[in-house]
PDB file of C-alpha atoms in Angstrom:
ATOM      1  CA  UNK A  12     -37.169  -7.994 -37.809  1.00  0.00           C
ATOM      2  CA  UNK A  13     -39.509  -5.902 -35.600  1.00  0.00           C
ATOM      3  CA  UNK A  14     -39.055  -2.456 -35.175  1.00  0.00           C
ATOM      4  CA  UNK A  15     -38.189  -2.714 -31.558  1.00  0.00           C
ATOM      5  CA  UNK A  16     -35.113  -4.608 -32.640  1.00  0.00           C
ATOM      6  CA  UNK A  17     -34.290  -2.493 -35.450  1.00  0.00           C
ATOM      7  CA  UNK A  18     -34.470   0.611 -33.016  1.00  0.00           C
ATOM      8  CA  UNK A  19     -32.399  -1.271 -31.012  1.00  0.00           C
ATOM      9  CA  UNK A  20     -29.644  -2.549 -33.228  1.00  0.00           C
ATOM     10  CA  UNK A  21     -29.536   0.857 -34.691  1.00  0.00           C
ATOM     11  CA  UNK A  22     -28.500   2.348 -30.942  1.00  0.00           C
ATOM     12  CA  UNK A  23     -26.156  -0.570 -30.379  1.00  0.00           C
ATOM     13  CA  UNK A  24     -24.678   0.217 -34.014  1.00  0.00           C
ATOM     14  CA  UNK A  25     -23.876   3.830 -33.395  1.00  0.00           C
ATOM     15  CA  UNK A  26     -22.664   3.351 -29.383  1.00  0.00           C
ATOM     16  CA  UNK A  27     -19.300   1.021 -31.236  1.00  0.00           C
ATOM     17  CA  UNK A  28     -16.319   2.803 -30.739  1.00  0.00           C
ATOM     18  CA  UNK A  29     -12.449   1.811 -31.067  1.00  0.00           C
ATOM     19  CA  UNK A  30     -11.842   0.339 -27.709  1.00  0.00           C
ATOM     20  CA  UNK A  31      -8.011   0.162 -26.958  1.00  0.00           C
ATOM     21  CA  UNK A  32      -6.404  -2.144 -29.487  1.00  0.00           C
ATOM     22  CA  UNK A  33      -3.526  -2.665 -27.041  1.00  0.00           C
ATOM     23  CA  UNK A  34      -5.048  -3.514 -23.989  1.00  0.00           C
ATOM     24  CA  UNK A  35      -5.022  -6.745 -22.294  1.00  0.00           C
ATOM     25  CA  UNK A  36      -7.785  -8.413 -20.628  1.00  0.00           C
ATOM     26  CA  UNK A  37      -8.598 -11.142 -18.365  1.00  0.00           C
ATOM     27  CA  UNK A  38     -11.204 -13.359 -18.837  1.00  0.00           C
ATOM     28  CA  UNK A  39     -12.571 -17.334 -17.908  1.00  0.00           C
ATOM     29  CA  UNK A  40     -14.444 -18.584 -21.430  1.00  0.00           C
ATOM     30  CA  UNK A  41     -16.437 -21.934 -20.687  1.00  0.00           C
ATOM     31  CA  UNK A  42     -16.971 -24.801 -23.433  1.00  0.00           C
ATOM     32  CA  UNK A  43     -20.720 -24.276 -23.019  1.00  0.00           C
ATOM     33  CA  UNK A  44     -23.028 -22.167 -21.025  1.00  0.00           C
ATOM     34  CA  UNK A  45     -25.326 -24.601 -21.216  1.00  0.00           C
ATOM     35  CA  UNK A  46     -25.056 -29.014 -20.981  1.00  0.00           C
ATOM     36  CA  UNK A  47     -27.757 -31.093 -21.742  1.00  0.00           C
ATOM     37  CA  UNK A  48     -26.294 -34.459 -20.574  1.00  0.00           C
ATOM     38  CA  UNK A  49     -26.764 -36.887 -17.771  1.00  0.00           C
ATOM     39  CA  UNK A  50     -23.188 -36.642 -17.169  1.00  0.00           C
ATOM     40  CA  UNK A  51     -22.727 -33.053 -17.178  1.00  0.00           C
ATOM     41  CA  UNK A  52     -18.746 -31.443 -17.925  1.00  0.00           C
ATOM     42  CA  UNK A  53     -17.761 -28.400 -18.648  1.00  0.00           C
ATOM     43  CA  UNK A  54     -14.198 -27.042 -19.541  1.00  0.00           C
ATOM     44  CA  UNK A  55     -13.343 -23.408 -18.415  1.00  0.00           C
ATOM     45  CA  UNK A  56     -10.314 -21.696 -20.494  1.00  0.00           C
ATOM     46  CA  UNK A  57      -8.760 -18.776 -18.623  1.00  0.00           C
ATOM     47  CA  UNK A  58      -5.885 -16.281 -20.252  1.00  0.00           C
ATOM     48  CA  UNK A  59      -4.613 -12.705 -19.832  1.00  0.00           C
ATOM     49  CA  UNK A  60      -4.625 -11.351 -23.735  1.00  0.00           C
ATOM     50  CA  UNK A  61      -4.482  -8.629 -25.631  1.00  0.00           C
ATOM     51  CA  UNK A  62      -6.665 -10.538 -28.831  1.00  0.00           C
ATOM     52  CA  UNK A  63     -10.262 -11.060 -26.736  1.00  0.00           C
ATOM     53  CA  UNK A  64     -10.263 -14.719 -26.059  1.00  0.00           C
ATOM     54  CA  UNK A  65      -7.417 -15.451 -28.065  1.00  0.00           C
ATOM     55  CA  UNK A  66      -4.595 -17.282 -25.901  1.00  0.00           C
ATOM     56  CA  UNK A  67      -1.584 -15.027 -26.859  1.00  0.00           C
ATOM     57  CA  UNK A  68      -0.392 -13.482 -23.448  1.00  0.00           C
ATOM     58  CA  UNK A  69       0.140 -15.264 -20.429  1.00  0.00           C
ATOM     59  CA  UNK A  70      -2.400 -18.282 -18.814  1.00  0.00           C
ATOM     60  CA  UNK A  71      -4.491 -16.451 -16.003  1.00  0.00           C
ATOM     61  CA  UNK A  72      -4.429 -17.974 -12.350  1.00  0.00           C
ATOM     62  CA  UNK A  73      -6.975 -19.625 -11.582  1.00  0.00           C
ATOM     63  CA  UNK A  74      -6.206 -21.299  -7.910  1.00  0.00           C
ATOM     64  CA  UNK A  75      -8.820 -19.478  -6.180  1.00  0.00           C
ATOM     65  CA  UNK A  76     -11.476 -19.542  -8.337  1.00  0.00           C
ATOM     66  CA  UNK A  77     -14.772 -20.722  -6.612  1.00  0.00           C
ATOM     67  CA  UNK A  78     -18.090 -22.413  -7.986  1.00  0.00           C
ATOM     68  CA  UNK A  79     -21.335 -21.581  -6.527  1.00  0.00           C
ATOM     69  CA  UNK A  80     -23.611 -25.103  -6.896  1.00  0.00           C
ATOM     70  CA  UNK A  81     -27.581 -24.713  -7.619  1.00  0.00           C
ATOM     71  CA  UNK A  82     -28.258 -25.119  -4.017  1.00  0.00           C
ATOM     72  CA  UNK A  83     -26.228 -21.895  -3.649  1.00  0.00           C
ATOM     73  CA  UNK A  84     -22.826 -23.622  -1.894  1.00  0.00           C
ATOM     74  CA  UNK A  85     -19.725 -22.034  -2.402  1.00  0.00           C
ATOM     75  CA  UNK A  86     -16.297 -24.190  -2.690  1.00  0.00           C
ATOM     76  CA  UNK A  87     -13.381 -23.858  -3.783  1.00  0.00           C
ATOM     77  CA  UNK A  88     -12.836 -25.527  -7.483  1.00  0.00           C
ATOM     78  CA  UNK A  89     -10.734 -28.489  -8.059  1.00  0.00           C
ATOM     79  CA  UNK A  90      -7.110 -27.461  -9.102  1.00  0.00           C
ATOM     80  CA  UNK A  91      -6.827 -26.211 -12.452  1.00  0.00           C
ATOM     81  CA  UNK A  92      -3.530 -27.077 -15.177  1.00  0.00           C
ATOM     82  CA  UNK A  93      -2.013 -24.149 -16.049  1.00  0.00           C
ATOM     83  CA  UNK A  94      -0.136 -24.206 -19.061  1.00  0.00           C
ATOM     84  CA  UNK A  95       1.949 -21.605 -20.822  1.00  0.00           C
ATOM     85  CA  UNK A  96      -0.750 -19.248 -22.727  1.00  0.00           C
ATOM     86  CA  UNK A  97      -3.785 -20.844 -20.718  1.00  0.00           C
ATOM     87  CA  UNK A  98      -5.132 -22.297 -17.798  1.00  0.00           C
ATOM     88  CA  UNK A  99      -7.494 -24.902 -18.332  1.00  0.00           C
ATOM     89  CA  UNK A 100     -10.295 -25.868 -15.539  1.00  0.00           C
ATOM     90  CA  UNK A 101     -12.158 -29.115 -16.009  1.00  0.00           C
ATOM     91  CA  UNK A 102     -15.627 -28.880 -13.903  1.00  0.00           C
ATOM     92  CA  UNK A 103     -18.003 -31.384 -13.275  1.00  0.00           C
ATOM     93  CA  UNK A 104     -21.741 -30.587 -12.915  1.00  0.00           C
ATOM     94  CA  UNK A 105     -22.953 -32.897 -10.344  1.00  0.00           C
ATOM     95  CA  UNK A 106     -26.563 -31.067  -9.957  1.00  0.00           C
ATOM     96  CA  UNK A 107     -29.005 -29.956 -12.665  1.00  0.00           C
ATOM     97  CA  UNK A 108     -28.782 -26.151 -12.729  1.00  0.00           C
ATOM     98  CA  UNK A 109     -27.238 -22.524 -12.696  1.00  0.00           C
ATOM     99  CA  UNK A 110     -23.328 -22.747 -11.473  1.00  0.00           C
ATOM    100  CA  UNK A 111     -21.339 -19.063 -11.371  1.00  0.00           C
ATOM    101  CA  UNK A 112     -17.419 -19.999 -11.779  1.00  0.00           C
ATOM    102  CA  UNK A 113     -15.847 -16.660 -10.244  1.00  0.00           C
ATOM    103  CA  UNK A 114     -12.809 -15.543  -9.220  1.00  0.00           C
ATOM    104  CA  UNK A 115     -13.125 -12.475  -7.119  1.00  0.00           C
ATOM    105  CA  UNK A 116      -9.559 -11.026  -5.358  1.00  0.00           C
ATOM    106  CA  UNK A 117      -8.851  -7.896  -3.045  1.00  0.00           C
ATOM    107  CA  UNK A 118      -5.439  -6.539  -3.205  1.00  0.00           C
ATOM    108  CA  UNK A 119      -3.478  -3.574  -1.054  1.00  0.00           C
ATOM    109  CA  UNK A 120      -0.846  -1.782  -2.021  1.00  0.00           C
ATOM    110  CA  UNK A 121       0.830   0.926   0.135  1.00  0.00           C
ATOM    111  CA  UNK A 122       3.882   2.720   2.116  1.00  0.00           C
ATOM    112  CA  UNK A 123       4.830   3.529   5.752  1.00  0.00           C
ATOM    113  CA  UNK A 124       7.286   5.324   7.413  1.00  0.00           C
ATOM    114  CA  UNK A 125       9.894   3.160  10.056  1.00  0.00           C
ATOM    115  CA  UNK A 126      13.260   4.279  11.305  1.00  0.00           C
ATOM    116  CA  UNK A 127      13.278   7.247   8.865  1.00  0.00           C
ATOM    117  CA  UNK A 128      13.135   5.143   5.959  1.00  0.00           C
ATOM    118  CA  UNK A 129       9.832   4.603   3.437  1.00  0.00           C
ATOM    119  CA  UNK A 130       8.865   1.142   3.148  1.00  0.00           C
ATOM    120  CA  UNK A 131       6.675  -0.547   0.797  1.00  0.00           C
ATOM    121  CA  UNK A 132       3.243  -3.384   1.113  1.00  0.00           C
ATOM    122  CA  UNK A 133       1.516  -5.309  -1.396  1.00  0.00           C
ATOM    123  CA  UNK A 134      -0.651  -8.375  -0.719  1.00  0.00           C
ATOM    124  CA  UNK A 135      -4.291  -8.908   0.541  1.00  0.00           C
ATOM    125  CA  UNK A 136      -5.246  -7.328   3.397  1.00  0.00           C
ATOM    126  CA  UNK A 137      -4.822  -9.944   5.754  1.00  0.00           C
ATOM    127  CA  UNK A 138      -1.272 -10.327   4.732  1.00  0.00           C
ATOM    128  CA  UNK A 139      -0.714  -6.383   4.873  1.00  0.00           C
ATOM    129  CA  UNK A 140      -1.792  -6.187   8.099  1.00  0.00           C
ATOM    130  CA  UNK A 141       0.499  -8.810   9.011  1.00  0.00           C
ATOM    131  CA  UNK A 142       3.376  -7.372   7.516  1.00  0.00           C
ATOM    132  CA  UNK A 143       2.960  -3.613   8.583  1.00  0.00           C
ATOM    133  CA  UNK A 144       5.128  -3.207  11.909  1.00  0.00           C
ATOM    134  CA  UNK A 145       2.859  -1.993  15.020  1.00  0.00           C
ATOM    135  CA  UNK A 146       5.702   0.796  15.428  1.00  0.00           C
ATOM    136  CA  UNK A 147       4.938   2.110  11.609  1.00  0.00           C
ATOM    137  CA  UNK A 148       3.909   5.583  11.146  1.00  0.00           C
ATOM    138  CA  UNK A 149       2.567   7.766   7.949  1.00  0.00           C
ATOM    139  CA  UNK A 150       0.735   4.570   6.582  1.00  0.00           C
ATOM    140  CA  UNK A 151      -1.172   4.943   3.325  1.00  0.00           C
ATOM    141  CA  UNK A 152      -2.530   2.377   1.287  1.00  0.00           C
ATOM    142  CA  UNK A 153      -5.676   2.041  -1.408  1.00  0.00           C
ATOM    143  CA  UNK A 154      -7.393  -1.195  -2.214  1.00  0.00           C
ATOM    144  CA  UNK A 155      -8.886  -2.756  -5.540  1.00  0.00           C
ATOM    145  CA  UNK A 156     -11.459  -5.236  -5.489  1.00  0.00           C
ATOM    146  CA  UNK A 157     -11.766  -7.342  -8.494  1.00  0.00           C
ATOM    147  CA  UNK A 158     -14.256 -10.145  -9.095  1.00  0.00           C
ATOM    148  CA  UNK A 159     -13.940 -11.841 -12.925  1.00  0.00           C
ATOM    149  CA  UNK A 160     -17.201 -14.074 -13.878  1.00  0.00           C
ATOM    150  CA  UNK A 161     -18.926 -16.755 -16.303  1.00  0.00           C
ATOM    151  CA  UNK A 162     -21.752 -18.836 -15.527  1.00  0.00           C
ATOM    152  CA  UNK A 163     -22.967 -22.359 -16.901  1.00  0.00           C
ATOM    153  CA  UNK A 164     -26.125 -24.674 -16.538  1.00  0.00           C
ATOM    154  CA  UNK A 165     -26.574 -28.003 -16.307  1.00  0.00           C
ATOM    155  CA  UNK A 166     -30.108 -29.566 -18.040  1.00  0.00           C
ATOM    156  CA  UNK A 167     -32.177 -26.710 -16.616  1.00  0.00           C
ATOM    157  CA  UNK A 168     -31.847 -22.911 -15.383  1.00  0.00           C
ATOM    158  CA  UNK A 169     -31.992 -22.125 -11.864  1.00  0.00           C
ATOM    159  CA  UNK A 170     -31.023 -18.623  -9.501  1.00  0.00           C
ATOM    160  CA  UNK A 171     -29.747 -19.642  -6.358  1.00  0.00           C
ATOM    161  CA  UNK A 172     -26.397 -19.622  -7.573  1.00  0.00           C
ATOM    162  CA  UNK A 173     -27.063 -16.081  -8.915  1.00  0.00           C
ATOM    163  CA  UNK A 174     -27.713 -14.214  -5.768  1.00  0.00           C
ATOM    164  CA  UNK A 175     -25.221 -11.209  -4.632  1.00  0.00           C
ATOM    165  CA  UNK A 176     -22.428 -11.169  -1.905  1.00  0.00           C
ATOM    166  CA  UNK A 177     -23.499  -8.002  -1.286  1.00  0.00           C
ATOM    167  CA  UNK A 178     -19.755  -7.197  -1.451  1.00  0.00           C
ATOM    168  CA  UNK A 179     -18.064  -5.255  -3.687  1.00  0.00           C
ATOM    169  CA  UNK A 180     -18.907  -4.341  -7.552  1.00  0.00           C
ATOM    170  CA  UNK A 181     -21.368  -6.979  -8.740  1.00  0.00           C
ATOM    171  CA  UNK A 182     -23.521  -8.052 -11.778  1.00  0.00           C
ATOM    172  CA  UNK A 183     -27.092  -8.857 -10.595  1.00  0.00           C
ATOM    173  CA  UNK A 184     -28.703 -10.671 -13.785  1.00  0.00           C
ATOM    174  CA  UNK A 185     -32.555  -9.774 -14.261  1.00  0.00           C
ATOM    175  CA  UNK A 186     -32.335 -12.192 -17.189  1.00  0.00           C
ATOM    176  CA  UNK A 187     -30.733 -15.315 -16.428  1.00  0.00           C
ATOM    177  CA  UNK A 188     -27.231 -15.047 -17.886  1.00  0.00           C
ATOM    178  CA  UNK A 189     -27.818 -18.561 -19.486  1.00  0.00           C
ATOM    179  CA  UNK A 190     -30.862 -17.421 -21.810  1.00  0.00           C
ATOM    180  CA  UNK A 191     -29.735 -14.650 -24.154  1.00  0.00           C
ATOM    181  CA  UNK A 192     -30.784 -14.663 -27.367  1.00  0.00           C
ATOM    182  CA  UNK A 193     -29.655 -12.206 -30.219  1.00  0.00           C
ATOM    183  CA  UNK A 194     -32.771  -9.630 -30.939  1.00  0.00           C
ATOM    184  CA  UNK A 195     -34.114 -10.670 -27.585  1.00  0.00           C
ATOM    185  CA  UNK A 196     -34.553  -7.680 -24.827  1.00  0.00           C
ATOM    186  CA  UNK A 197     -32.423  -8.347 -22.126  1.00  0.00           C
ATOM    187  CA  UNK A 198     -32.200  -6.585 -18.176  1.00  0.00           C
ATOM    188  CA  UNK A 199     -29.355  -6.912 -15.932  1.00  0.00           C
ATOM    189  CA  UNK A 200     -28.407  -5.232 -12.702  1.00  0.00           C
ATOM    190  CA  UNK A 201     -25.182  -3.397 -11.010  1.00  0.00           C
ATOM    191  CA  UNK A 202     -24.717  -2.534  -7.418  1.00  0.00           C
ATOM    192  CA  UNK A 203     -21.514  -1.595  -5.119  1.00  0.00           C
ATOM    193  CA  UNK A 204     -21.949  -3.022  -1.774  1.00  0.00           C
ATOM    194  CA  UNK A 205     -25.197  -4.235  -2.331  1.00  0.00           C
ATOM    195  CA  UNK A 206     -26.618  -0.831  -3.481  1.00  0.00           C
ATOM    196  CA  UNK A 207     -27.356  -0.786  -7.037  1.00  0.00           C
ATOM    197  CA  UNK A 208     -25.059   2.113  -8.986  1.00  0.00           C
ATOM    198  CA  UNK A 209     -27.613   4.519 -11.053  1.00  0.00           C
ATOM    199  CA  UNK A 210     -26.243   5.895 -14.085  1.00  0.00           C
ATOM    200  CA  UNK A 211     -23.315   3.543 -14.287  1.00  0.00           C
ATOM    201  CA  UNK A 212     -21.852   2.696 -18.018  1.00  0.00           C
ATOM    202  CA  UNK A 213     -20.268  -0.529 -18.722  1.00  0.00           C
ATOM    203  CA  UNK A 214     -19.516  -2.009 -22.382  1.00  0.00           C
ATOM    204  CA  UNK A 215     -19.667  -5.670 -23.693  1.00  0.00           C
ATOM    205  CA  UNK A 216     -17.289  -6.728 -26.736  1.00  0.00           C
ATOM    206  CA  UNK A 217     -18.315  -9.723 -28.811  1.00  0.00           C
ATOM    207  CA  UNK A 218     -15.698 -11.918 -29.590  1.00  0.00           C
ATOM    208  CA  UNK A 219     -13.705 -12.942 -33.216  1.00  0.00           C
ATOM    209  CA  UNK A 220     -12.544  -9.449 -32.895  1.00  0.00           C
ATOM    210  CA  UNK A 221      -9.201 -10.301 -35.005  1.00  0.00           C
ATOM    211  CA  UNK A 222     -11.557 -11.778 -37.809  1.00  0.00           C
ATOM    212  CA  UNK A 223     -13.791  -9.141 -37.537  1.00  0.00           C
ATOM    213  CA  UNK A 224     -11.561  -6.287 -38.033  1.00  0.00           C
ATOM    214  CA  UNK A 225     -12.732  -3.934 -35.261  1.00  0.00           C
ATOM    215  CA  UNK A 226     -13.700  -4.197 -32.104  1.00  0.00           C
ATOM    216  CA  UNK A 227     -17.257  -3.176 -31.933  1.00  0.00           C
ATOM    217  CA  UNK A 228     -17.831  -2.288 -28.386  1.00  0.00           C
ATOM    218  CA  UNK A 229     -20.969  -2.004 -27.162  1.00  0.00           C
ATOM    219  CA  UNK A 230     -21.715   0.687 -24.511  1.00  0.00           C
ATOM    220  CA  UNK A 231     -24.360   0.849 -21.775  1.00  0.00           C
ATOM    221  CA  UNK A 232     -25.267   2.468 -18.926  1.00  0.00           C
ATOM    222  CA  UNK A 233     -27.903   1.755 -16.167  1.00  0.00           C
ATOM    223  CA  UNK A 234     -30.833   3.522 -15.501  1.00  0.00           C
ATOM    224  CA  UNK A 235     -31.741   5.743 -12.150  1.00  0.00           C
ATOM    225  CA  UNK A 236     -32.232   2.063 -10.327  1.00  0.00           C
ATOM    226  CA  UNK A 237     -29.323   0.535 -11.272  1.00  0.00           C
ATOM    227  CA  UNK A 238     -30.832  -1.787 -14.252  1.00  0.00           C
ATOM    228  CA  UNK A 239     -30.358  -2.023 -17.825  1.00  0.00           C
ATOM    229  CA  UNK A 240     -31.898  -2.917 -20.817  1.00  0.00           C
ATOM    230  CA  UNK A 241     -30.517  -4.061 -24.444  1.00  0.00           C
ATOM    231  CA  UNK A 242     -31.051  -6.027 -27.291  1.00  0.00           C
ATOM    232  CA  UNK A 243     -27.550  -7.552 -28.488  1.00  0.00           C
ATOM    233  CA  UNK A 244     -27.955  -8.141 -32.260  1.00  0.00           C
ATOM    234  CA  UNK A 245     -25.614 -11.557 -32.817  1.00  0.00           C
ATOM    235  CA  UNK A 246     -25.299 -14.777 -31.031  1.00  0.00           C
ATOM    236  CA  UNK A 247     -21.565 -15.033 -29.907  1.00  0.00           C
ATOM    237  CA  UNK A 248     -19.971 -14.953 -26.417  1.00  0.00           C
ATOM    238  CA  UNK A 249     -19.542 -11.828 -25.256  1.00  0.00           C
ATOM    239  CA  UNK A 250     -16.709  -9.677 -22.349  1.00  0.00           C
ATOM    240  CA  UNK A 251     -18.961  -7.412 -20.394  1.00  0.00           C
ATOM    241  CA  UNK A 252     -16.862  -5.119 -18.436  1.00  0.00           C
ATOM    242  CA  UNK A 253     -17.501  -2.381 -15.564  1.00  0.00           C
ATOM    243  CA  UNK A 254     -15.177  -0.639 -13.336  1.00  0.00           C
ATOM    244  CA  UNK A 255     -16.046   2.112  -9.835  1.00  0.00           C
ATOM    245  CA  UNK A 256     -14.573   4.770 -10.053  1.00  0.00           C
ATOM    246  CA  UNK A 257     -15.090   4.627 -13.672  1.00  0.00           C
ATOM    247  CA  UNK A 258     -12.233   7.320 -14.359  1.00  0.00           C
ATOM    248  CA  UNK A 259      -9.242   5.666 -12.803  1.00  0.00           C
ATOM    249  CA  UNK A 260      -5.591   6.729 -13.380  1.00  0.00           C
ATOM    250  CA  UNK A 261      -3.172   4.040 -13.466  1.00  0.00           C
ATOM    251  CA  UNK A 262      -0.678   3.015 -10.803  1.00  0.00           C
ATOM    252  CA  UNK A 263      -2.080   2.910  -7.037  1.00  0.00           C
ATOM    253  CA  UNK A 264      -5.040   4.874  -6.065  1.00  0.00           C
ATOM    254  CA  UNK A 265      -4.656   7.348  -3.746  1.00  0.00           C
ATOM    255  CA  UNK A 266      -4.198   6.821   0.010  1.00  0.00           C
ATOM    256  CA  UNK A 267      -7.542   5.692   1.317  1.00  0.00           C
ATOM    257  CA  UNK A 268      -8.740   4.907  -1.959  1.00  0.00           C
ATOM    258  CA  UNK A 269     -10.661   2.119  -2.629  1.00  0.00           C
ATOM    259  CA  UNK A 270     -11.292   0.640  -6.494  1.00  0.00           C
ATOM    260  CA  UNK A 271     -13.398  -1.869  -7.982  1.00  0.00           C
ATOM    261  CA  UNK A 272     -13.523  -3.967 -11.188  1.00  0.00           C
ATOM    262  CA  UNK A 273     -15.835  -6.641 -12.614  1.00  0.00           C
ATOM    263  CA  UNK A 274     -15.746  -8.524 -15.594  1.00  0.00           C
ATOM    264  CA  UNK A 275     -17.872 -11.359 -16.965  1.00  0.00           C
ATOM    265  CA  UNK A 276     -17.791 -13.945 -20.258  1.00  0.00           C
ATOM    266  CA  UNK A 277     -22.066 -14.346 -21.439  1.00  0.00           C
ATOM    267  CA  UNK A 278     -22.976 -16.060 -24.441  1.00  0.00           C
ATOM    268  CA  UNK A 279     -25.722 -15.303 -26.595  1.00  0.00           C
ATOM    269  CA  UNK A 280     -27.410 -17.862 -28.677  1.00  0.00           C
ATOM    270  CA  UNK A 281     -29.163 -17.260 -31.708  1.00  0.00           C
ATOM    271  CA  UNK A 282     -32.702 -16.298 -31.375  1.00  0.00           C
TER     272      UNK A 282
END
């Protein structure tokens, strides 16, 4: 092993920590990240759980998940069949390349004042605005964004379908997402509304936690323009997780506030 990777593995060793045995996560875990076939398929699993990728909670709902093509289209993906631990997303690959499978969802939640009486919103913010009478007064509300990720590739890599919204928390990969190999530097990228976040942790758990015994969370943090750098030492598939404001009490923000999530499945190969 070079000493690079030693160094490395040594850093990653020491940054585990327990990480929340009883939390549960949401997350989209494809068959492959990566089809060699004429006929290219993939199969996307999606689940709220509290075991990481473990279907032992409730199926996660995927109706307006979106696939971004190599050519960089966006459309809607066909319907997915939801069962009762796990929603299940058969995707065709029509075009050789990089396709991101995300599912990315702003939500409002607030309370205004009508006739003397507090009344309460939740919904997007198209529907809030709908719903909020013009005669309202004493209106607060706060806002998460949330956008949930995995990415596959069809007979060859490719970036189109990698480039930024520009919106909201977002992973910008410096190394393509579909070529990580264990003991291999990597380099990725965050940014908030298109401005990458300096100083910013995040953490990545590898999966086969409940075989494993602990979680082993891995914990980053960018550098002063936004990018980072690891080595991960095993091939497995991987939850990376950020969240702006990192502290974040729980319940609705406060009035005004505005909060932001992201969450990807990456899996590294062996080296």
């Amino acid at each position: 092993m070079h000493q690079f990777v030693k160094k490395t593995v040594l850093a990653l060793a020491l940054a585990s920590v327990s990480f929340g045995a009883s939390a549960h996560r949401g997350w989209m875990l494809p068959s492959t990240t990566f089809v060699e076939k004429e006929e290219a398929w993939v199969t996307i699993d999606g689940a709220v759980s509290e075991g990481l990728f473990d279907f032992d909670h409730v199926p996660l709902r995927m109706e307006n998940v979106t696939v971004t093509d190599p050519g960089g289209a966006t459309a809607a993906a066909p319907g997915a069949v939801q069962g009762k631990l796990r929603t299940t997303l058969d995707l065709r690959l029509p075009r050789d390349g990089t396709y991101r499978i995300a599912l990315v969802s702003e939500n409002v939640v607030g309370s205004y004042q009508l006739g003397g009486e507090t009344r309460r919103v939740r919904g997007t913010p198209a529907s809030v605005a709908k719903d909020i009478p013009a005669a309202a007064t004493e209106l607060q509300t706060s806002t998460t964004h949330s956008r949930m990720e995995t990415f596959v590739s069809a007979n060859k890599l490719s970036r189109d379908a990698l480039k930024p919204s520009g919106k909201g928390l977002e992973l910008v990969p410096v190394t393509h997402p579909n070529d990580l190999r264990a003991g291999e530097p990597a380099r990725l990228r965050f940014q908030l509304d298109g401005k990458p976040l300096a100083n910013f942790p995040f953490s990545l758990v590898p999966g086969g936690v409940k075989y494993r015994g602990t979680i082993g969370e891995i914990r980053l943090v960018t550098d002063a323009s936004g990018e980072a750098s690891f080595t991960l030492p095993a091939p497995n598939r991987y939850w990376l997780s950020a969240r702006f404001p990192v502290e974040q009490d729980k319940g609705p923000g406060e009035p005004g506030a505005r909060r932001y999530a992201y969450s990807a499945t990456l899996e590294v190969l062996p080296e």
